[in-house]
PDB file of C-alpha atoms in Angstrom:
ATOM      1  CA  UNK G  10     -15.846 -28.214  14.939  1.00 55.00           C
ATOM      2  CA  UNK G  11     -14.464 -30.588  12.388  1.00 69.00           C
ATOM      3  CA  UNK G  12     -10.684 -30.259  12.075  1.00 74.00           C
ATOM      4  CA  UNK G  13     -10.791 -31.505   8.493  1.00 78.00           C
ATOM      5  CA  UNK G  14     -12.985 -28.587   7.452  1.00 80.00           C
ATOM      6  CA  UNK G  15     -10.701 -26.134   9.220  1.00 78.00           C
ATOM      7  CA  UNK G  16      -7.626 -27.639   7.588  1.00 80.00           C
ATOM      8  CA  UNK G  17      -9.232 -27.448   4.137  1.00 80.00           C
ATOM      9  CA  UNK G  18     -10.214 -23.828   4.735  1.00 78.00           C
ATOM     10  CA  UNK G  19      -6.664 -22.943   5.767  1.00 75.00           C
ATOM     11  CA  UNK G  20      -5.172 -24.704   2.736  1.00 75.00           C
ATOM     12  CA  UNK G  21      -7.642 -22.941   0.484  1.00 76.00           C
ATOM     13  CA  UNK G  22      -6.756 -19.525   1.956  1.00 73.00           C
ATOM     14  CA  UNK G  23      -2.970 -19.974   1.772  1.00 68.00           C
ATOM     15  CA  UNK G  24      -2.495 -18.915  -1.876  1.00 64.00           C
ATOM     16  CA  UNK G  25      -4.219 -15.626  -1.047  1.00 59.00           C
ATOM     17  CA  UNK G  26      -1.908 -15.157   1.935  1.00 58.00           C
ATOM     18  CA  UNK G  27       1.140 -15.786  -0.251  1.00 57.00           C
ATOM     19  CA  UNK G  28      -0.096 -13.249  -2.788  1.00 62.00           C
ATOM     20  CA  UNK G  29      -0.532 -10.619  -0.068  1.00 61.00           C
ATOM     21  CA  UNK G  30       2.968 -11.333   1.254  1.00 66.00           C
ATOM     22  CA  UNK G  31       4.393 -10.945  -2.235  1.00 72.00           C
ATOM     23  CA  UNK G  32       2.573  -7.653  -2.726  1.00 83.00           C
ATOM     24  CA  UNK G  33       3.836  -6.389   0.627  1.00 85.00           C
ATOM     25  CA  UNK G  34       7.395  -7.377  -0.227  1.00 86.00           C
ATOM     26  CA  UNK G  35       7.168  -5.586  -3.559  1.00 89.00           C
ATOM     27  CA  UNK G  36       5.692  -2.488  -1.913  1.00 91.00           C
ATOM     28  CA  UNK G  37       8.446  -2.527   0.710  1.00 92.00           C
ATOM     29  CA  UNK G  38      11.083  -2.805  -2.009  1.00 93.00           C
ATOM     30  CA  UNK G  39       9.544   0.089  -3.944  1.00 95.00           C
ATOM     31  CA  UNK G  40       9.422   2.177  -0.762  1.00 96.00           C
ATOM     32  CA  UNK G  41      13.099   1.515  -0.026  1.00 97.00           C
ATOM     33  CA  UNK G  42      14.106   2.328  -3.603  1.00 97.00           C
ATOM     34  CA  UNK G  43      12.124   5.576  -3.542  1.00 97.00           C
ATOM     35  CA  UNK G  44      13.625   6.587  -0.180  1.00 97.00           C
ATOM     36  CA  UNK G  45      17.145   5.959  -1.503  1.00 97.00           C
ATOM     37  CA  UNK G  46      16.365   7.845  -4.705  1.00 97.00           C
ATOM     38  CA  UNK G  47      15.011  10.866  -2.843  1.00 97.00           C
ATOM     39  CA  UNK G  48      17.962  10.784  -0.439  1.00 96.00           C
ATOM     40  CA  UNK G  49      20.401  10.649  -3.344  1.00 95.00           C
ATOM     41  CA  UNK G  50      18.679  13.557  -5.056  1.00 94.00           C
ATOM     42  CA  UNK G  51      18.856  15.598  -1.864  1.00 94.00           C
ATOM     43  CA  UNK G  52      22.573  14.859  -1.494  1.00 93.00           C
ATOM     44  CA  UNK G  53      23.102  15.917  -5.107  1.00 91.00           C
ATOM     45  CA  UNK G  54      21.142  19.136  -4.515  1.00 89.00           C
ATOM     46  CA  UNK G  55      23.256  19.898  -1.434  1.00 89.00           C
ATOM     47  CA  UNK G  56      26.470  19.297  -3.388  1.00 88.00           C
ATOM     48  CA  UNK G  57      25.338  21.450  -6.298  1.00 84.00           C
ATOM     49  CA  UNK G  58      24.093  24.163  -3.943  1.00 81.00           C
ATOM     50  CA  UNK G  59      27.471  24.430  -2.261  1.00 80.00           C
ATOM     51  CA  UNK G  60      29.219  25.625  -5.432  1.00 76.00           C
ATOM     52  CA  UNK G  61      29.707  29.376  -5.754  1.00 74.00           C
ATOM     53  CA  UNK G  62      28.695  29.824  -9.357  1.00 68.00           C
ATOM     54  CA  UNK G  63      27.954  33.387 -10.461  1.00 73.00           C
ATOM     55  CA  UNK G  64      24.825  33.223 -12.581  1.00 66.00           C
ATOM     56  CA  UNK G  65      24.784  36.864 -13.671  1.00 61.00           C
TER      57      UNK G  65
END
């Protein structure tokens, strides 16, 4: 195999690899934000549920 051809193929594929890494980072960030949001909402629901508020 010609190493020059392999090197060119790798250099050509690198922008696609960078794009995938960026997408994965963004997806990971969105997943973390959603997990924190859901956790915060659950904590709020637990706090609100602990009040003894007569509704009737």
